[in-house]
Amino acid sequence: MRRTLLQILLPALTAAVVIAIWMAINLGLSADTRFLLPGPGAVIDAFGDQRTELSRAAWNTSQGALIGFGLAIVVSVLASLLLSLSPLVRSSLYPLLMALQMTPLPILAPICVLWVGAGLKSVALLTFVIAFFPLVVNTTQGLISTDRNLVEFFDLCRASRWQQLFHLRVPAALPYFFTGLRIAATLSPIGAVVADMNAGTSANDGGGLGFQAVIYASQAKYAALFATAITTCVLGFLLNAVVLGLGWLALHHWHDSYERSDR
Amino acid sequence: MAVFPLDTAPRPSPLLGRMSAPPTVEFHGVTKRFGDGPLVLDRVSLTVAAGDFVSIIGPSGCGKSTALRLIAGLSPLSGGRIAIGGQAPEEAAAETAFVFQEPTLLPWLNVAHNVELPLRLRGTPAAQRAATRARVLDLVRLGERAAAHPRQLSGGQKMRVSIARALSLAPRLLLLDEPFGALDEMTREHLNEELLAIREQERWTAFFVTHSVAEAVFLSNRIFVLSANPGRLHTEIAVPLPYPRTPETRHSPRYHEIVANVSRVLRSVVDAVA
Ligand SMILES: Nc1ncnc2c1ncn2[C@@H]1O[C@H](COP(=O)(O)OP(=O)(O)OP(=O)(O)O)[C@@H](O)[C@H]1O
Ligand SMILES: [Mg+2]
């Protein structure tokens, strides 16, 4: 009980301190340099003024991030199953994955636009590319790291390959999968925003937070720019919270990374 | 081995062809090497009677675990032959259960699901699994902990679950590779007594690998001492203590005499390696 109270109080305290410092710096700035750091009040006002633009942009970015993230989950799980088959498969396919991960998003973006057109499709596809790598690497590692003793036990039970996969390798890989998922959940909203800056479009109200940030910057609406930054953060936090919750549901009964419930 | 015509079979058809009694186990010149490595087991020949409780002792690396894996059919022989109730290890596999040094439980399954996993993998119906689970958890006195996950159990309890899981298959041949090696003395003695108590109810032939002479003498009616590099059968020692054995058995002069004798033999074998 005391711990849960602390767990709420401490982050709240941190937030209060950050806002206090923020206000102090804002007040300390002279009138002609105050635009460098708009105060909390100005940012809140910007949220009000820009609520139509911001909520539409947030919705568009969320769509891109979620579609890309979801696609990355499905494809990475299938790819991991393939990659876990043998070291030969891994050594032949890893360079390809690496190449995809090594190419910076601003370079991939125009290629993507060329193939599927600017807007949601491109944003989702680029987010997929960003989220895919940590997922596939971690999940594959999990699938091939099964405790040797347990594999031997399954051999002894004369378990089929499928039984070994579903009763042993997949559950054993779950903690690794969730590690990848947490990284991917952090990268996905960021990826979607950067993709939007490079491959977004305002046509059909399709612009996301990245696009909106470019517009605000060009119009010198700095308070609105800060509001955009906060919105992006909140999206990232929400996605992370969902993933953390799912991880807890899947693992807290048995995995050592969670406290014993009966301590 | 009794084989019944289908219509008079006393058991459902999946069980047809089962050994009805604990099997004899025979090694005929068994040789084993891994790849082109050195000889691990060299022409080991031995005979174990039905229902025997046999311990295998010997220096580290002499091939005790390897021998168990051969009996389990987990690894092919390089030479010679093993007959389990007249069958090859692979044929007898359905009747053979293995208990490892580690409990090797699935951490994401609770005790009940861990215990019935081998049956589930064989496609046994749920009702039958539940009955078996209740029976074997009772045998190891863990009926109350059926819903617990492995990490909530002590080392000794985990080992009991592992033994219950092995028993769930109603094996006729039980292979145990240093199952109590990681436990403290008291827990180990308790589990030794429990294992013998279970043996009074369930009939199997047992191979038990251990580094503890006292444990080997308490449990078995016969002890095989292996020598190392390569692993050969050095001596076979009978343990003429009557069953059932109780904690009192450990205080009998006869018991101490046998322990001293076996220790001397083991010592000479280990010294020969060093
Ligand atoms: N899979 C394997 N591949 C190659 N060599 C192996 C393998 N398994 C065991 N060996 C070798 O076979 C020999 C016997 O090993 P084994 O595990 O049977 O010994 P052990 O008598 O059980 O020893 P310990 O008492 O330490 O458990 C060792 O020299 C070991 O290195
Ligand atoms: Mg061993």
XYZ file of C-alpha atoms and ligand atoms in Angstrom:
569
model
C 0.000 0.000 0.000
C 2.772 2.430 0.939
C 4.611 1.435 -2.200
C 1.691 2.067 -4.542
C 1.168 5.477 -2.972
C 4.829 6.283 -3.513
C 4.586 4.969 -7.052
C 1.956 7.606 -7.785
C 3.411 10.418 -5.687
C 6.960 10.294 -6.994
C 6.188 10.687 -10.721
C 3.696 13.452 -9.838
C 6.431 15.196 -7.876
C 8.834 14.894 -10.813
C 6.203 16.408 -13.129
C 5.602 19.296 -10.699
C 9.322 20.029 -10.491
C 9.699 19.961 -14.294
C 6.758 22.351 -14.742
C 8.116 24.668 -12.043
C 11.530 24.832 -13.749
C 9.784 25.348 -17.077
C 7.798 28.318 -15.684
C 10.870 29.772 -13.985
C 12.892 29.721 -17.215
C 9.959 31.191 -19.143
C 9.604 34.024 -16.637
C 13.360 34.564 -16.594
C 13.469 35.161 -20.349
C 13.229 38.731 -21.576
C 10.165 39.776 -23.579
C 11.936 39.504 -26.941
C 13.423 36.052 -26.257
C 10.373 34.567 -24.555
C 9.286 32.883 -27.801
C 12.178 30.389 -27.321
C 10.266 28.674 -24.528
C 6.537 29.391 -24.403
C 5.087 29.052 -20.893
C 2.636 26.352 -19.821
C -0.242 28.806 -20.183
C 0.646 29.601 -23.792
C 0.934 25.901 -24.608
C -2.455 25.198 -23.045
C -3.915 28.034 -25.095
C -2.343 26.526 -28.226
C -4.044 23.216 -27.411
C -7.347 25.121 -27.333
C -6.767 27.112 -30.515
C -5.419 24.201 -32.507
C -7.635 21.449 -31.133
C -9.190 20.653 -34.534
C -5.831 20.477 -36.317
C -4.087 18.680 -33.480
C -6.764 16.067 -32.905
C -7.035 15.342 -36.615
C -3.234 15.091 -36.888
C -3.075 12.884 -33.779
C -5.741 10.601 -35.214
C -3.905 10.320 -38.551
C -0.581 9.617 -36.858
C -2.178 7.076 -34.519
C -3.605 5.230 -37.504
C -0.245 5.135 -39.257
C 1.566 4.098 -36.081
C -0.941 1.388 -35.155
C -1.225 -0.104 -38.631
C 2.558 -0.181 -39.008
C 3.030 -1.538 -35.489
C 0.372 -4.224 -35.949
C 1.773 -5.240 -39.298
C 5.243 -5.430 -37.767
C 3.959 -7.736 -35.010
C 2.284 -10.153 -37.415
C 5.106 -10.248 -39.946
C 7.862 -10.409 -37.332
C 6.270 -13.365 -35.574
C 5.984 -15.255 -38.861
C 9.512 -14.250 -39.854
C 10.855 -15.301 -36.447
C 9.279 -18.730 -36.808
C 11.033 -19.038 -40.170
C 14.337 -17.697 -38.838
C 14.247 -20.047 -35.848
C 14.328 -23.048 -38.175
C 18.076 -23.128 -38.657
C 21.292 -21.101 -38.371
C 21.554 -21.335 -42.167
C 18.235 -19.561 -42.659
C 19.331 -16.926 -40.157
C 22.700 -16.235 -41.731
C 21.129 -15.946 -45.162
C 18.328 -13.576 -44.104
C 19.894 -11.430 -41.349
C 21.969 -9.296 -43.768
C 18.760 -8.375 -45.568
C 17.095 -7.353 -42.304
C 20.181 -5.397 -41.284
C 20.211 -3.566 -44.623
C 16.589 -2.566 -44.121
C 17.346 -1.299 -40.623
C 20.538 0.511 -41.669
C 18.819 2.643 -44.307
C 17.707 5.898 -42.646
C 14.021 6.649 -42.800
C 14.353 9.960 -44.730
C 15.993 7.969 -47.539
C 13.436 5.176 -47.471
C 10.574 7.693 -47.420
C 10.768 8.958 -51.019
C 11.129 5.381 -52.266
C 8.069 4.476 -50.294
C 6.142 7.439 -51.704
C 7.201 6.346 -55.171
C 5.727 2.899 -54.607
C 2.566 3.427 -52.595
C 2.033 7.202 -52.745
C 2.272 9.828 -50.001
C 0.040 9.647 -46.931
C -1.215 6.951 -44.592
C 0.035 3.996 -46.635
C 3.582 5.324 -46.689
C 3.510 6.312 -43.030
C 2.264 2.853 -42.023
C 4.819 1.124 -44.220
C 7.718 3.190 -42.856
C 6.539 2.634 -39.289
C 6.441 -1.066 -40.065
C 10.075 -0.968 -41.195
C 11.114 0.808 -37.987
C 9.159 -1.471 -35.630
C 9.952 -4.711 -37.402
C 13.636 -5.022 -36.564
C 13.570 -5.049 -32.736
C 10.587 -7.389 -32.848
C 12.071 -9.928 -35.211
C 15.495 -9.948 -33.576
C 14.148 -10.408 -30.058
C 11.479 -12.950 -30.943
C 13.896 -15.046 -32.973
C 16.387 -14.952 -30.125
C 13.628 -16.150 -27.804
C 12.602 -18.985 -30.092
C 16.160 -20.309 -30.318
C 17.066 -19.811 -26.645
C 14.795 -22.505 -25.222
C 16.275 -24.241 -22.180
C 18.143 -27.302 -23.492
C 16.886 -29.429 -20.611
C 13.299 -28.633 -21.514
C 13.917 -29.501 -25.156
C 15.378 -32.800 -24.006
C 12.322 -33.413 -21.850
C 10.086 -32.839 -24.874
C 12.229 -35.200 -26.937
C 11.795 -37.751 -24.190
C 8.014 -37.302 -24.347
C 8.289 -37.979 -28.079
C 6.621 -34.610 -28.716
C 6.102 -33.674 -32.353
C 7.779 -30.602 -33.860
C 4.483 -28.723 -33.636
C 3.948 -29.691 -30.017
C 7.456 -28.593 -29.214
C 6.814 -25.295 -30.957
C 3.476 -24.468 -29.336
C 3.929 -25.999 -25.899
C 7.562 -25.053 -25.422
C 9.314 -22.697 -27.833
C 6.565 -20.123 -28.219
C 5.776 -19.673 -24.501
C 9.503 -19.641 -23.712
C 9.967 -16.882 -26.312
C 7.235 -14.660 -24.839
C 9.506 -12.623 -22.536
C 11.805 -11.897 -25.494
C 8.846 -11.023 -27.691
C 7.609 -8.511 -25.114
C 11.057 -6.952 -24.863
C 10.941 -6.400 -28.615
C 7.372 -5.183 -28.349
C 8.298 -2.525 -25.813
C 11.064 -1.179 -28.026
C 8.776 -1.281 -31.058
C 5.980 0.478 -29.145
C 8.388 3.315 -28.375
C 9.710 3.508 -31.913
C 6.343 3.272 -33.694
C 4.900 6.722 -32.831
C 8.297 8.345 -33.413
C 8.602 6.472 -36.698
C 5.113 7.513 -37.729
C 5.864 11.185 -37.003
C 9.182 11.204 -38.858
C 7.588 9.256 -41.726
C 4.809 11.817 -41.835
C 7.361 14.645 -42.153
C 8.985 12.856 -45.085
C 6.115 11.051 -46.739
C 2.985 12.703 -45.346
C 0.464 14.765 -47.248
C -2.134 17.321 -46.255
C -4.437 16.148 -49.058
C -7.832 14.919 -47.774
C -6.962 16.095 -44.257
C -4.363 13.338 -44.223
C -1.586 15.204 -42.415
C -0.270 13.806 -39.160
C 1.646 15.305 -36.258
C 4.882 15.428 -38.248
C 3.257 17.374 -41.011
C 1.594 19.653 -38.479
C 4.939 20.317 -36.771
C 6.475 21.399 -40.073
C 3.558 23.785 -40.637
C 3.739 25.285 -37.121
C 7.502 25.751 -37.411
C 7.158 27.549 -40.714
C 4.443 29.786 -39.242
C 6.530 30.458 -36.104
C 3.678 29.079 -33.934
C 6.080 27.880 -31.261
C 3.520 27.252 -28.524
C 1.593 25.042 -30.957
C 4.858 23.257 -31.773
C 5.280 22.445 -28.079
C 1.681 21.266 -27.950
C 2.453 18.947 -30.891
C 5.488 17.580 -29.058
C 3.396 16.841 -25.979
C 0.712 15.145 -28.085
C 3.362 12.890 -29.652
C 4.672 11.991 -26.200
C 1.201 11.124 -24.954
C 0.635 8.798 -27.934
C 3.915 7.045 -27.210
C 3.025 6.715 -23.535
C -0.395 5.270 -24.317
C 1.007 2.640 -26.666
C 3.686 1.757 -24.137
C 1.136 1.441 -21.364
C -0.933 -0.972 -23.437
C 2.123 -3.081 -24.225
C 3.270 -3.068 -20.591
C -0.205 -4.191 -19.548
C -0.223 -7.020 -22.071
C 3.238 -8.088 -20.958
C 2.080 -8.139 -17.364
C -0.956 -10.239 -18.279
C 1.158 -12.767 -20.155
C 4.126 -13.025 -17.815
C 3.455 -11.966 -14.239
C 2.369 -15.462 -13.137
C 5.673 -17.030 -13.856
C 8.412 -14.803 -15.184
C 11.226 -13.718 -12.906
C 11.051 -10.121 -14.136
C 7.839 -9.760 -12.137
C 7.693 -9.945 -8.384
C 6.381 -13.057 -6.749
C 2.743 -12.360 -6.069
C 2.854 -14.177 -2.724
C 5.910 -12.540 -1.256
C 5.115 -59.674 -22.012
C 1.437 -60.389 -22.330
C -0.364 -59.391 -25.515
C -4.140 -59.756 -25.381
C -6.442 -60.255 -28.350
C -8.378 -57.050 -28.865
C -11.752 -58.283 -27.567
C -10.378 -59.681 -24.318
C -7.992 -56.833 -23.619
C -8.406 -55.751 -20.009
C -7.361 -52.183 -20.946
C -8.405 -49.721 -23.672
C -6.742 -50.266 -27.018
C -4.122 -47.481 -26.818
C -2.586 -49.444 -23.994
C -2.358 -52.676 -25.941
C 1.158 -54.007 -26.090
C 2.163 -52.373 -22.833
C 4.500 -54.243 -20.594
C 2.349 -55.643 -17.829
C 5.197 -55.891 -15.321
C 8.442 -54.028 -14.651
C 10.968 -55.041 -17.304
C 14.361 -56.638 -17.053
C 17.165 -54.528 -18.531
C 20.159 -56.066 -20.263
C 23.304 -54.419 -21.594
C 25.223 -56.572 -24.063
C 28.673 -55.110 -24.757
C 27.317 -51.575 -24.896
C 29.767 -49.107 -26.389
C 29.264 -45.388 -26.860
C 31.294 -42.561 -28.318
C 30.080 -39.149 -29.452
C 31.056 -38.479 -33.072
C 34.712 -39.356 -33.404
C 35.442 -38.405 -29.782
C 36.975 -40.779 -27.234
C 35.164 -43.874 -26.005
C 32.686 -42.912 -23.288
C 31.323 -46.374 -22.530
C 33.393 -49.446 -23.344
C 31.711 -52.845 -23.703
C 29.437 -52.543 -20.680
C 27.462 -55.714 -20.011
C 25.027 -56.026 -17.151
C 21.700 -57.572 -16.300
C 19.026 -56.016 -14.122
C 16.112 -58.123 -12.901
C 12.495 -57.005 -13.120
C 11.646 -54.610 -10.308
C 15.264 -54.049 -9.277
C 16.244 -50.688 -7.866
C 19.717 -50.173 -9.266
C 22.123 -47.361 -8.461
C 24.971 -46.368 -10.731
C 27.945 -44.652 -9.140
C 31.370 -43.715 -10.444
C 33.751 -40.811 -10.989
C 32.478 -37.680 -12.678
C 32.508 -38.038 -16.445
C 32.549 -41.838 -16.444
C 29.379 -42.014 -18.518
C 26.584 -42.491 -15.975
C 24.273 -39.910 -17.586
C 25.202 -41.232 -20.996
C 24.176 -44.741 -19.942
C 20.755 -43.480 -18.799
C 20.281 -41.593 -22.056
C 21.022 -44.773 -23.974
C 18.424 -46.678 -21.965
C 15.928 -43.875 -22.628
C 16.617 -44.102 -26.345
C 17.675 -40.441 -26.407
C 20.966 -41.242 -28.057
C 22.039 -44.102 -30.364
C 24.480 -46.811 -29.295
C 27.850 -47.041 -31.011
C 28.028 -50.765 -30.424
C 26.378 -53.584 -28.536
C 22.726 -53.928 -27.610
C 20.298 -52.867 -24.886
C 17.202 -54.949 -24.251
C 14.377 -53.660 -22.045
C 11.972 -56.489 -21.376
C 13.265 -57.854 -24.683
C 12.569 -54.608 -26.545
C 14.937 -52.024 -27.971
C 15.039 -48.687 -26.048
C 12.975 -46.880 -28.703
C 10.248 -49.539 -28.510
C 10.157 -49.361 -24.721
C 10.168 -45.551 -24.706
C 6.436 -45.246 -24.012
C 6.977 -47.134 -20.762
C 10.109 -45.284 -19.716
C 10.206 -42.094 -17.650
C 13.196 -39.887 -16.955
C 13.850 -37.626 -13.972
C 16.616 -35.095 -14.566
C 18.982 -33.512 -12.074
C 17.136 -30.219 -12.584
C 13.371 -30.272 -12.039
C 12.984 -29.082 -15.703
C 9.460 -27.817 -15.108
C 7.799 -25.403 -17.506
C 7.781 -22.141 -15.498
C 4.633 -20.843 -17.184
C 2.542 -23.866 -16.228
C 1.244 -24.500 -12.746
C 1.987 -27.718 -10.901
C -1.133 -29.507 -12.174
C -0.447 -28.636 -15.810
C 3.213 -29.530 -15.496
C 2.360 -32.926 -14.095
C -0.114 -33.779 -16.837
C 1.960 -32.360 -19.691
C 3.365 -35.718 -20.850
C -0.187 -37.093 -21.021
C -1.409 -34.029 -22.879
C 1.399 -34.460 -25.410
C 0.188 -38.023 -25.909
C -3.356 -36.868 -26.489
C -4.823 -38.396 -23.329
C -8.406 -37.148 -22.704
C -8.833 -34.467 -20.016
C -10.830 -36.617 -17.594
C -8.182 -39.300 -17.548
C -5.467 -36.663 -17.165
C -7.220 -35.182 -14.155
C -7.512 -38.557 -12.465
C -3.857 -39.347 -13.055
C -2.782 -35.915 -11.893
C -4.674 -36.291 -8.622
C -3.176 -39.713 -8.054
C 0.466 -38.779 -8.656
C 0.266 -35.477 -6.771
C -1.033 -37.469 -3.832
C 1.877 -39.865 -4.156
C 4.358 -37.003 -3.767
C 2.131 -35.270 -1.173
C 1.655 -32.104 -3.220
C -2.110 -32.247 -3.787
C -2.491 -28.877 -2.067
C -0.050 -27.072 -4.350
C -1.668 -28.038 -7.668
C -2.380 -24.403 -8.575
C 1.061 -23.052 -7.646
C 3.639 -22.072 -10.235
C 7.121 -23.619 -10.005
C 8.761 -20.446 -8.714
C 6.490 -20.545 -5.675
C 7.918 -23.928 -4.662
C 11.049 -24.946 -2.764
C 13.757 -26.979 -4.465
C 12.517 -30.169 -2.848
C 8.926 -29.498 -3.864
C 9.965 -28.833 -7.456
C 11.773 -32.152 -7.514
C 8.644 -33.847 -6.192
C 6.641 -32.314 -9.032
C 9.233 -33.586 -11.457
C 8.895 -37.088 -10.010
C 5.092 -36.865 -10.099
C 5.309 -35.862 -13.750
C 7.456 -38.917 -14.488
C 5.002 -41.153 -12.621
C 2.032 -39.720 -14.536
C 2.989 -41.910 -17.471
C 2.619 -45.017 -15.296
C 6.139 -46.007 -16.337
C 7.517 -49.490 -15.928
C 11.090 -48.240 -16.087
C 12.196 -45.168 -14.147
C 15.513 -43.468 -14.918
C 16.723 -40.909 -12.385
C 19.877 -38.860 -13.003
C 21.070 -37.395 -9.691
C 17.547 -36.163 -8.949
C 18.371 -35.057 -5.397
C 21.908 -33.866 -6.010
C 21.061 -30.202 -5.493
C 19.113 -30.696 -2.260
C 20.193 -30.491 1.363
C 20.850 -33.655 3.336
C 17.558 -33.740 5.260
C 15.377 -33.065 2.227
C 17.279 -35.681 0.308
C 16.738 -38.306 3.007
C 13.031 -37.512 3.141
C 12.696 -37.791 -0.610
C 14.620 -41.065 -0.587
C 12.099 -42.454 1.873
C 9.197 -41.130 -0.189
C 10.594 -42.655 -3.345
C 10.763 -46.059 -1.681
C 7.253 -45.609 -0.291
C 5.964 -44.881 -3.794
C 7.798 -47.951 -5.019
C 5.713 -50.046 -2.637
C 2.605 -48.892 -4.535
C 3.912 -48.553 -8.080
C 5.918 -51.319 -9.608
C 8.838 -50.279 -11.727
C 12.450 -51.087 -12.414
C 14.661 -48.134 -11.483
C 18.066 -46.847 -12.515
C 19.327 -44.214 -10.119
C 22.507 -42.227 -10.747
C 24.034 -40.592 -7.692
C 27.296 -39.358 -6.198
C 26.161 -40.264 -2.696
C 27.102 -43.732 -1.556
C 24.737 -43.488 1.418
C 21.842 -42.678 -0.901
C 22.739 -45.512 -3.274
C 22.869 -48.042 -0.445
C 19.655 -46.852 1.159
C 17.660 -46.992 -2.062
C 18.934 -49.861 -4.120
C 19.193 -53.593 -3.975
C 22.091 -53.489 -6.415
C 24.864 -51.004 -7.102
C 26.945 -50.800 -10.262
C 30.288 -49.059 -9.927
C 31.669 -47.649 -13.184
C 35.289 -46.730 -13.774
C 36.290 -43.834 -16.019
C 38.225 -43.201 -19.256
C 36.643 -45.107 -20.813
C 33.585 -45.964 -18.728
C 33.646 -49.652 -17.863
C 31.657 -51.714 -15.429
C 34.032 -52.079 -12.500
C 32.043 -53.903 -9.828
C 28.529 -54.980 -9.081
C 27.568 -54.908 -5.396
C 24.438 -56.466 -3.902
C 22.700 -54.637 -1.054
C 21.057 -57.378 1.004
C 18.950 -55.053 3.179
C 15.272 -56.020 3.187
C 12.533 -53.674 1.930
C 10.616 -51.743 3.148
C 13.468 -49.598 4.371
C 12.825 -46.932 6.964
C 14.846 -44.125 8.579
C 15.839 -46.806 11.104
C 17.610 -48.667 8.331
C 20.238 -45.915 8.309
C 21.168 -46.761 11.877
C 21.641 -50.482 11.365
C 25.222 -51.825 11.541
C 24.581 -53.798 8.350
C 23.805 -50.581 6.482
C 26.975 -48.879 7.749
C 29.035 -51.877 6.813
C 27.750 -51.818 3.240
C 28.230 -48.053 2.951
C 31.840 -48.428 4.104
C 32.417 -51.251 1.658
C 30.948 -49.401 -1.332
C 32.850 -46.235 -0.388
C 36.100 -48.207 -0.422
C 35.371 -49.566 -3.893
C 34.355 -46.159 -5.214
C 37.439 -44.579 -3.680
C 39.727 -47.050 -5.428
C 38.030 -46.355 -8.751
C 38.232 -42.575 -8.332
C 41.888 -42.792 -7.258
C 42.638 -44.832 -10.374
C 41.361 -41.922 -12.481
C 43.352 -39.253 -10.610
N 26.416 -34.805 -26.142
C 27.723 -35.079 -25.931
N 28.632 -34.832 -26.890
C 29.931 -35.100 -26.690
N 30.423 -35.620 -25.565
C 29.576 -35.891 -24.574
C 28.179 -35.623 -24.695
N 27.568 -35.995 -23.542
C 28.548 -36.449 -22.748
N 29.744 -36.399 -23.357
C 31.040 -36.865 -22.783
O 30.855 -38.155 -22.303
C 31.538 -38.334 -21.084
C 30.575 -38.859 -20.031
O 29.611 -37.865 -19.746
P 28.415 -38.136 -18.738
O 27.609 -36.911 -18.707
O 27.753 -39.397 -19.121
O 29.214 -38.332 -17.384
P 28.629 -38.577 -15.928
O 29.186 -39.860 -15.455
O 27.169 -38.423 -15.921
O 29.326 -37.389 -15.145
P 28.769 -36.546 -13.901
O 28.918 -37.424 -12.716
O 29.703 -35.387 -13.822
O 27.356 -36.175 -14.206
C 32.158 -37.000 -20.731
O 33.529 -37.048 -21.043
C 31.439 -36.013 -21.597
O 32.314 -35.005 -21.984
Mg 25.802 -36.938 -15.159
